[in-house]
XYZ file of C-alpha atoms in Angstrom:
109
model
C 2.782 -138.805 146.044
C 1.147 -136.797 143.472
C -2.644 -135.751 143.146
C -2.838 -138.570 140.230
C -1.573 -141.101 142.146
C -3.245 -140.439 145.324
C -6.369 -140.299 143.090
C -5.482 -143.654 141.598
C -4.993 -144.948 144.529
C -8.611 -143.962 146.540
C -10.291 -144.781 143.289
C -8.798 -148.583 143.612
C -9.538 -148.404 147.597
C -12.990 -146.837 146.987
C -13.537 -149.877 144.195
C -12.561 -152.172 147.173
C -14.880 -151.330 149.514
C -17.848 -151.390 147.385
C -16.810 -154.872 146.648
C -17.003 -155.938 150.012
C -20.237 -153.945 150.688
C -22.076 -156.091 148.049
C -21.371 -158.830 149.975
C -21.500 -157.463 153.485
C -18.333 -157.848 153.848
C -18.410 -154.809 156.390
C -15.357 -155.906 158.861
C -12.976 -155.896 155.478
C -14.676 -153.003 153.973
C -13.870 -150.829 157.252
C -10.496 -151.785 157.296
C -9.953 -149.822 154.288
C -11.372 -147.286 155.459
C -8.699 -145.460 157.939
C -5.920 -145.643 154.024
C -8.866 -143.959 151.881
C -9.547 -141.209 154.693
C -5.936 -140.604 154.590
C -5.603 -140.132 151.262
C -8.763 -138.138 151.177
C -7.062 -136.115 153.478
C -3.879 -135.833 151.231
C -5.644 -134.685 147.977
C -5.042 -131.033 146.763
C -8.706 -130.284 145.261
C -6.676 -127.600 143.781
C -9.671 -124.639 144.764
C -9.605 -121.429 146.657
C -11.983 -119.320 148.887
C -14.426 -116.848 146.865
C -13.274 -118.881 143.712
C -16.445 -119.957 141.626
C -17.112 -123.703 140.748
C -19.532 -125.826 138.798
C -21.184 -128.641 141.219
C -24.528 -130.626 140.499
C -25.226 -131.319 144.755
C -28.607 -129.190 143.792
C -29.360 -131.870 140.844
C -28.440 -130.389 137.692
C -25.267 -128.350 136.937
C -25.271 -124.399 138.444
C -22.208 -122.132 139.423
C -21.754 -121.949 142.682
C -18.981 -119.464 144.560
C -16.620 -121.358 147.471
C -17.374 -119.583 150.680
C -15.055 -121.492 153.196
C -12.594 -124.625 152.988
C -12.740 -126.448 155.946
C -10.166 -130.322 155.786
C -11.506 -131.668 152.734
C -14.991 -129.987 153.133
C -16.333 -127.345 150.992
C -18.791 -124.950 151.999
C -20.434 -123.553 148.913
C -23.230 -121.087 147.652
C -25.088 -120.925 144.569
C -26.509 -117.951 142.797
C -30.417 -118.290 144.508
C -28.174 -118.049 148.051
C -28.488 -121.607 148.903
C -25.807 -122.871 150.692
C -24.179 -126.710 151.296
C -21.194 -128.406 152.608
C -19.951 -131.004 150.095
C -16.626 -132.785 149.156
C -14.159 -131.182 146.489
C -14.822 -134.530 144.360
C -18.876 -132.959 143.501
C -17.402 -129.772 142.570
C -15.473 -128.849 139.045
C -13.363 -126.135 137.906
C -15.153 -123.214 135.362
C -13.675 -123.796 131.882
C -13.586 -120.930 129.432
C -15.938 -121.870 126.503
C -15.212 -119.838 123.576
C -17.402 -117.250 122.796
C -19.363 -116.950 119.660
C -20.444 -113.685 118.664
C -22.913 -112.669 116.804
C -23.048 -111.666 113.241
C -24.363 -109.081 111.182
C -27.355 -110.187 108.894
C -26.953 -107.871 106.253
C -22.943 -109.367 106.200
C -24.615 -112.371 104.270
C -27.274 -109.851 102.016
């Protein structure tokens, strides 16, 4: 299977379970469980160790660097030196953003 449909397929799981959750369904919701784990399992988050990540665990966006990959655990620290253990799925690849750079005034005078 590929990454997309492995994702596809523990989105429509994960979909599934909060279904039966709403309705307390909990005996059908944890028979799901054991597939989605698997999958979870399967997923190639696609980062590295000492690799540097955006992740909003701390409540708004911050770079954090990847300090150990552990099954499908993450253990991460930001730039203050906190540190957390979180799932690949709350962290996000750095994208370049182009750089603007700054003008001359007296270019325009």
């Amino acid at each position: 299977m590929t990454n997309d449909e492995i994702f596809a397929e523990m989105t429509s799981i994960g979909n599934q379970m909060r279904e039966f959750e709403k309705v307390r369904n909990y005996q059908e919701r944890n028979k799901l469980v054991p597939r989605w784990s698997e999958l979870h399992a399967a997923y190639d988050f696609g980062f590295s160790v000492g690799e540097k990540v955006e992740t909003k665990v701390w409540g708004h966006w911050q770079i954090a660097k990847i300090i150990q990959i552990e099954g499908t655990q993450f253990h991460i620290r930001n730039e203050k030196g906190w540190e957390i253990i979180t799932s690949g799925f709350a962290l996000r690849k750095i994208t370049d953003s182009p750089v603007v750079e700054q003008t001359n005034i007296f270019e325009f005078l």
